Coordinates of C-alpha atoms and ligand atoms in Angstrom, one line a residue:
M232 CA -44.5 163.0 90.2
D233 CA -44.2 159.3 89.8
Q234 CA -40.6 158.9 88.8
S235 CA -41.1 155.4 87.4
S236 CA -43.7 156.6 84.9
Y237 CA -41.2 156.6 82.0
Q238 CA -39.3 153.6 80.5
L239 CA -35.7 154.7 79.8
K240 CA -32.8 152.9 78.2
R241 CA -29.2 153.9 77.8
Y242 CA -29.1 153.7 74.0
D243 CA -25.3 153.8 73.9
L244 CA -22.9 151.5 72.1
S245 CA -22.4 149.6 75.4
E246 CA -23.7 146.1 75.7
D247 CA -23.5 146.1 79.5
R248 CA -27.1 146.1 80.5
S249 CA -26.2 146.4 84.2
L250 CA -25.5 150.1 83.8
K251 CA -28.4 152.3 84.7
P252 CA -29.6 155.2 82.5
W253 CA -30.0 157.6 85.4
S254 CA -28.6 158.2 89.0
A255 CA -29.9 159.3 92.4
A256 CA -28.7 162.8 91.4
D257 CA -31.2 162.8 88.5
E258 CA -34.0 161.6 90.8
L259 CA -33.2 164.4 93.2
L260 CA -33.3 167.0 90.4
V261 CA -36.7 165.7 89.3
Q262 CA -38.0 165.6 92.8
S263 CA -37.0 169.3 93.3
F264 CA -38.8 170.2 90.1
S265 CA -42.0 168.5 91.3
D266 CA -41.7 170.2 94.7
S267 CA -40.9 173.6 93.2
E268 CA -43.4 176.3 93.7
M269 CA -41.7 178.4 91.0
T270 CA -43.9 179.5 88.1
S271 CA -41.0 179.6 85.6
S272 CA -41.8 180.3 82.0
S273 CA -38.5 178.9 80.5
I274 CA -36.8 175.9 81.9
G275 CA -33.3 174.8 80.8
I276 CA -31.5 171.4 81.2
Y277 CA -27.7 170.8 80.9
G278 CA -25.9 167.4 80.7
D279 CA -28.9 165.0 80.6
R280 CA -27.0 161.9 79.5
F281 CA -29.9 159.6 78.6
G282 CA -33.0 161.8 78.8
Y283 CA -34.2 161.2 82.4
L284 CA -34.6 164.9 83.1
T285 CA -35.9 165.8 79.6
C286 CA -38.7 163.1 79.8
H287 CA -39.7 164.1 83.4
L288 CA -39.7 167.8 82.6
N289 CA -41.2 167.5 79.1
E290 CA -44.5 169.3 80.0
K291 CA -42.5 172.5 80.5
N292 CA -41.1 172.3 76.9
P293 CA -37.5 172.6 78.3
T294 CA -34.5 174.1 76.4
V295 CA -32.0 171.2 76.3
V296 CA -28.3 172.0 76.1
S297 CA -26.1 169.0 75.1
I298 CA -22.5 168.5 74.0
H299 CA -22.7 164.9 72.9
K300 CA -24.2 163.3 69.8
S301 CA -24.7 160.1 71.7
E302 CA -26.6 162.0 74.3
E303 CA -28.9 163.7 71.7
L304 CA -29.6 160.3 70.1
A305 CA -30.4 158.7 73.5
I306 CA -32.6 161.5 74.6
S307 CA -34.5 161.5 71.3
A308 CA -34.9 157.7 71.4
N309 CA -36.2 157.8 75.0
L310 CA -38.7 160.6 74.1
K311 CA -39.9 158.6 71.2
A312 CA -40.2 155.3 73.2
N313 CA -42.3 157.2 75.7
N314 CA -44.5 158.9 73.1
L315 CA -43.2 162.4 74.0
P316 CA -42.7 165.1 71.4
T317 CA -39.3 165.5 69.8
I318 CA -37.1 168.4 70.8
E319 CA -34.4 170.6 69.2
F320 CA -30.9 170.4 70.9
H321 CA -28.7 173.4 71.7
H322 CA -25.0 173.7 72.3
P323 CA -23.3 175.7 75.1
I324 CA -21.4 177.9 72.7
T325 CA -24.4 179.3 70.8
T326 CA -27.0 181.8 71.9
L327 CA -30.3 180.3 73.0
P328 CA -33.6 181.4 71.5
T329 CA -35.1 182.2 74.9
Q330 CA -33.7 183.4 78.2
M331 CA -34.1 180.7 80.9
D332 CA -35.4 181.4 84.4
E333 CA -35.0 177.9 86.0
V334 CA -32.2 175.6 85.1
Y335 CA -31.4 172.0 86.0
V336 CA -27.7 171.0 85.6
K337 CA -26.2 167.5 85.9
V338 CA -22.7 168.4 87.1
P339 CA -20.2 166.7 84.6
K340 CA -16.9 165.1 85.6
S341 CA -15.0 167.8 83.7
L342 CA -15.1 170.9 85.9
D343 CA -14.0 172.9 82.8
L344 CA -17.3 171.7 81.2
F345 CA -19.2 172.7 84.3
H346 CA -17.6 176.1 84.1
L347 CA -18.7 176.4 80.5
Y348 CA -22.2 175.4 81.4
L349 CA -22.4 178.2 84.0
E350 CA -20.8 180.7 81.6
H351 CA -23.4 179.8 79.0
L352 CA -26.4 179.8 81.3
A353 CA -25.3 183.1 82.9
D354 CA -25.4 184.6 79.4
N355 CA -28.7 183.0 78.4
S356 CA -30.9 183.5 81.5
T357 CA -32.9 186.2 83.2
D358 CA -31.5 188.1 86.2
E359 CA -33.8 186.2 88.5
V360 CA -32.7 182.7 87.2
Q361 CA -32.5 179.9 89.8
V362 CA -30.2 177.0 89.1
L363 CA -30.1 173.5 90.6
C364 CA -27.0 171.4 90.1
G365 CA -27.1 167.7 90.9
F366 CA -24.3 165.3 91.6
M367 CA -23.4 162.1 93.5
T368 CA -21.8 163.0 96.8
R369 CA -18.7 160.9 96.1
H370 CA -18.0 163.2 93.1
F371 CA -18.1 166.4 95.1
T372 CA -15.2 168.7 95.0
P373 CA -15.0 172.2 96.5
A374 CA -14.1 173.5 93.0
I375 CA -17.8 173.1 92.1
I376 CA -18.7 175.7 94.7
K377 CA -15.8 178.0 93.7
I378 CA -16.8 178.0 90.1
A379 CA -20.5 178.6 91.0
E380 CA -19.5 181.5 93.2
Q381 CA -17.9 183.2 90.2
Y382 CA -21.4 183.5 88.7
F383 CA -23.9 183.7 91.7
E384 CA -24.1 185.5 95.0
E385 CA -25.9 182.7 96.8
V386 CA -24.6 179.2 96.5
T387 CA -26.1 176.7 99.0
Q388 CA -26.1 172.9 99.3
S389 CA -28.9 170.5 100.0
K390 CA -28.7 167.5 102.4
A391 CA -27.7 164.3 100.8
V392 CA -30.5 161.9 99.7
K393 CA -29.5 158.4 98.5
K394 CA -25.8 159.7 98.3
A395 CA -26.8 162.5 95.9
R396 CA -26.9 166.2 96.6
L397 CA -27.9 169.5 95.0
V398 CA -26.3 172.9 94.9
Y399 CA -28.7 175.8 94.5
L400 CA -27.5 179.0 92.8
R401 CA -29.4 182.3 93.2
K402 CA -28.8 186.0 92.6
K403 CA -26.8 186.1 89.4
K404 CA -23.8 188.3 89.3
S405 CA -23.2 190.7 86.4
G406 CA -20.0 191.3 84.4
T407 CA -18.8 187.7 84.6
K408 CA -18.0 187.1 80.9
Q409 CA -14.9 185.0 80.3
N410 CA -12.9 183.6 77.3
I411 CA -14.2 180.0 76.9
R412 CA -11.2 178.7 74.9
K413 CA -7.8 177.6 75.9
T414 CA -4.6 177.4 73.7
I415 CA -2.0 174.6 73.9
S416 CA 1.3 174.8 72.0
Y417 CA 2.6 171.6 70.5
N418 CA 5.0 170.9 67.6
N419 CA 5.2 174.6 66.7
Q420 CA 1.4 174.9 66.4
D421 CA -1.1 176.5 68.7
F422 CA -4.1 174.3 69.3
H423 CA -7.3 176.1 70.4
Q424 CA -10.0 174.2 72.4
Y425 CA -13.2 175.0 74.2
W426 CA -13.4 174.4 77.9
G427 CA -14.4 170.7 78.4
V428 CA -12.5 169.2 75.5
F429 CA -10.2 166.3 76.3
S430 CA -6.8 167.1 77.8
A431 CA -7.0 170.8 78.4
N432 CA -3.6 171.7 79.8
H433 CA -1.2 169.8 77.5
I434 CA -1.4 167.4 74.6
D435 CA -2.2 164.0 76.1
Y436 CA 0.9 161.8 76.6
A437 CA -0.6 158.8 74.8
T438 CA -1.4 161.1 71.9
Q439 CA 2.1 162.4 71.8
F440 CA 3.4 158.8 71.8
F441 CA 1.0 157.9 69.0
I442 CA 2.0 160.9 66.9
E443 CA 5.7 159.8 67.1
H444 CA 4.9 156.3 66.0
M445 CA 2.0 156.2 63.6
D446 CA 2.9 155.0 60.2
L447 CA 1.7 156.9 57.1
S448 CA 4.4 155.6 54.8
S449 CA 1.8 153.9 52.6
Q450 CA 0.7 157.4 51.5
P451 CA -3.0 156.8 52.3
E452 CA -5.5 158.9 50.3
I453 CA -8.4 158.8 52.7
V454 CA -7.8 159.1 56.4
L455 CA -10.1 159.3 59.4
D456 CA -9.0 160.6 62.8
L457 CA -11.6 158.8 65.0
A458 CA -12.4 160.5 68.3
S459 CA -10.4 163.5 67.1
G460 CA -10.7 165.8 70.1
N461 CA -9.0 169.1 69.3
G462 CA -7.6 167.6 66.0
V463 CA -4.0 167.3 67.1
I464 CA -3.5 163.8 65.4
A465 CA -5.3 165.0 62.2
A466 CA -3.1 168.1 62.1
E467 CA 0.0 165.8 62.0
V468 CA -1.6 163.7 59.3
Q469 CA -2.2 166.9 57.3
N470 CA 1.5 167.9 57.8
Q471 CA 2.7 164.6 56.5
L472 CA 0.0 164.1 53.8
P473 CA -1.2 167.6 52.7
N474 CA -3.1 166.1 49.7
S475 CA -5.0 163.4 51.5
E476 CA -8.8 163.5 52.1
L477 CA -8.9 164.0 55.8
H478 CA -12.0 163.2 58.1
L479 CA -12.2 164.1 61.8
M480 CA -15.0 162.6 63.9
D481 CA -15.9 163.1 67.5
D482 CA -19.0 162.5 69.8
S483 CA -18.4 165.9 71.5
F484 CA -19.7 169.0 69.8
L485 CA -17.1 171.1 71.6
A486 CA -14.3 168.8 70.2
V487 CA -15.6 169.1 66.7
A488 CA -15.9 172.9 67.0
S489 CA -12.3 172.9 68.4
G490 CA -11.1 170.7 65.5
Q491 CA -12.6 173.2 63.1
L492 CA -10.4 175.9 64.6
N493 CA -7.2 173.8 64.2
V494 CA -7.5 171.7 61.1
R495 CA -8.8 173.4 58.0
G496 CA -8.5 172.9 54.2
E497 CA -10.5 172.0 51.1
N498 CA -10.0 168.3 51.7
V499 CA -10.9 168.4 55.4
H500 CA -14.3 167.2 56.7
H501 CA -15.5 167.4 60.3
H502 CA -18.2 165.0 61.6
Y503 CA -20.2 165.4 64.8
H504 CA -21.0 161.7 65.3
N505 CA -20.6 158.8 67.7
D506 CA -20.2 155.9 65.3
L507 CA -18.9 155.1 61.9
S508 CA -22.3 154.9 60.1
V509 CA -21.4 158.1 58.2
F510 CA -18.8 156.1 56.3
E511 CA -19.5 153.6 53.6
D512 CA -18.2 150.0 53.8
N513 CA -14.6 149.6 52.4
S514 CA -14.1 153.4 51.9
L515 CA -11.1 154.4 54.2
D516 CA -7.4 153.8 53.7
I517 CA -6.3 154.5 57.3
I518 CA -8.0 155.3 60.6
V519 CA -5.9 156.8 63.3
S520 CA -7.1 157.1 66.9
N521 CA -6.6 157.7 70.5
P522 CA -9.9 156.1 71.3
P523 CA -12.1 156.9 74.3
F524 CA -12.6 154.5 77.2
H525 CA -13.8 156.9 80.0
F526 CA -17.3 158.2 79.9
E527 CA -18.0 160.6 82.7
H528 CA -17.2 158.6 85.8
E529 CA -17.5 155.2 84.1
I530 CA -14.7 153.2 82.5
N531 CA -16.4 151.4 79.6
I532 CA -14.4 149.6 76.9
Q533 CA -17.6 148.4 75.2
I534 CA -17.7 151.7 73.4
P535 CA -14.2 151.5 71.8
L536 CA -14.9 147.8 71.0
A537 CA -18.1 148.8 69.1
L538 CA -16.1 151.5 67.3
F539 CA -13.4 149.0 66.3
K540 CA -16.1 146.9 64.6
G541 CA -17.2 150.0 62.7
C542 CA -13.6 150.7 61.7
H543 CA -13.2 147.2 60.3
R544 CA -16.3 147.6 58.2
S545 CA -15.3 151.1 56.9
L546 CA -11.7 150.2 56.0
K547 CA -10.7 149.0 52.5
V548 CA -9.1 145.6 52.4
G549 CA -5.4 146.1 53.2
G550 CA -6.2 149.4 55.0
S551 CA -5.3 149.8 58.7
L552 CA -6.6 151.0 62.0
Q553 CA -3.7 152.5 64.0
L554 CA -4.4 153.3 67.6
V555 CA -2.8 154.0 70.9
A556 CA -4.0 152.6 74.2
N557 CA -3.0 152.1 77.8
K558 CA -1.3 148.7 78.0
H559 CA -3.6 147.5 80.8
L560 CA -6.6 147.6 78.4
N561 CA -5.2 144.7 76.5
Y562 CA -7.0 145.6 73.3
K563 CA -5.0 143.0 71.3
V564 CA -7.4 140.2 72.6
H565 CA -10.3 142.1 71.0
L566 CA -8.5 143.2 67.9
D567 CA -7.0 139.9 66.9
P568 CA -10.3 138.1 66.0
L569 CA -11.5 141.2 64.0
F570 CA -8.5 142.0 61.8
A571 CA -6.3 139.9 59.5
Q572 CA -3.1 141.1 61.3
V573 CA -2.5 143.1 64.4
K574 CA 1.1 144.5 64.7
I575 CA 2.6 146.5 67.5
L576 CA 4.3 149.6 66.1
A577 CA 5.7 150.8 69.4
Q578 CA 5.3 150.4 73.1
D579 CA 6.7 151.7 76.3
E580 CA 5.9 150.9 80.0
K581 CA 2.5 152.6 79.7
F582 CA 1.3 152.8 76.1
V583 CA 1.1 150.6 73.1
V584 CA 0.5 151.6 69.4
Y585 CA -1.2 148.9 67.3
A586 CA -1.6 148.8 63.5
C587 CA -4.5 146.5 62.6
V588 CA -4.7 145.5 59.0
K589 CA -8.0 144.5 57.4
Ligands
SAM34 C1 -8.8 160.0 74.4 S1 -9.7 161.4 73.7 C2 -8.6 161.7 72.3 C3 -8.8 163.1 71.7 C4 -7.8 163.5 70.7 N1 -7.7 162.6 69.6 C5 -6.4 163.6 71.3 O1 -5.6 162.7 71.1 O2 -6.2 164.5 72.0 C6 -11.1 160.5 73.1 C7 -12.1 161.4 72.4 O3 -13.2 160.5 72.0 C8 -14.4 161.2 72.0 N2 -15.5 160.2 72.0 C9 -16.1 159.6 73.0 N3 -17.0 158.7 72.5 C10 -16.9 158.7 71.2 C11 -17.7 158.1 70.1 N4 -18.6 157.2 70.4 N5 -17.4 158.4 68.9 C12 -16.4 159.3 68.6 N6 -15.7 160.0 69.5 C13 -16.0 159.7 70.8 C14 -14.3 162.1 73.2 O4 -15.2 163.2 73.0 C15 -12.8 162.5 73.1 O5 -12.6 163.7 72.4

């Protein structure tokens, strides 16, 4: 197969055009698909960030399992741009309509998420399923093999090609079912979260610092927890302001599903989305956030910066965006030109909490 036959773009919020929409690991997976002599009837794909695998394997009508809204939007845009048929997306906590017999996995940075992928594919595949997992060699850790061996008898590695490698999984084991949620206790509440959701072993320290210093004294009526993860910040907003209209939004399906376990109520709304287009201009009183700046193995502040613009648009005049950040990110430089006033609510040697007033 000619791997240059499709035109692909990243379609994310980043304006950095030097970042590529696929890696040598994706190329290796597609090469193996082309070389494969298998006559599979049902192919699955996990973790295809911008659609490279989905486009190249489209003739097989693959079952695509995704956890990010941004990924689903990028894959759909790339399919459309290449005149390929649209697809339906599936999530790794729901049963698939068909049992897969050949699966292509892009190994994610979060090993908990890799674990969840294998748990899900083990449950949604035939006994004869063959799995190919692709990754860049510099991201290899023996834990990839250890996790794979929990589900498959045969786990073998390919040679490296262009600094990428594959792990082949064959002979599925039986009786491997595990509980795919973790529980973290914080401030007298148990927070439940699916494997692969941010900060799995304890509430993030920046988040804890933020919760101690966010300022809800203006009694806001409509509040958004942007990039809400398991919903821990929103839960504190709900404690302090039980009558507010509370929105939680995250790009991760697993985060939104976790937030739904932890923050409930008549006035609570959960959004699976990657930008603020779901909110009208001048509609929110306060946005609270521990915003993202890591995306898989990339550090990319273009995405929070694009989110901040959306925050400014969605806030009422006089409303505020309150956020926590690592000091070295120096967000003040980017927030100052956008907002009427940027105050520092608290800081220590590592973190800073800003209140940005529109
Ligand atoms: C630093 S974590 C904070 C999670 C949670 N608020 C906490 O404090 O534990 C950032 C979150 O941003 C989410 N995220 C990444 N890109 C996003 C986007 N474009 N829109 C909304 N959420 C996004 C990630 O899925 C992750 O849950």
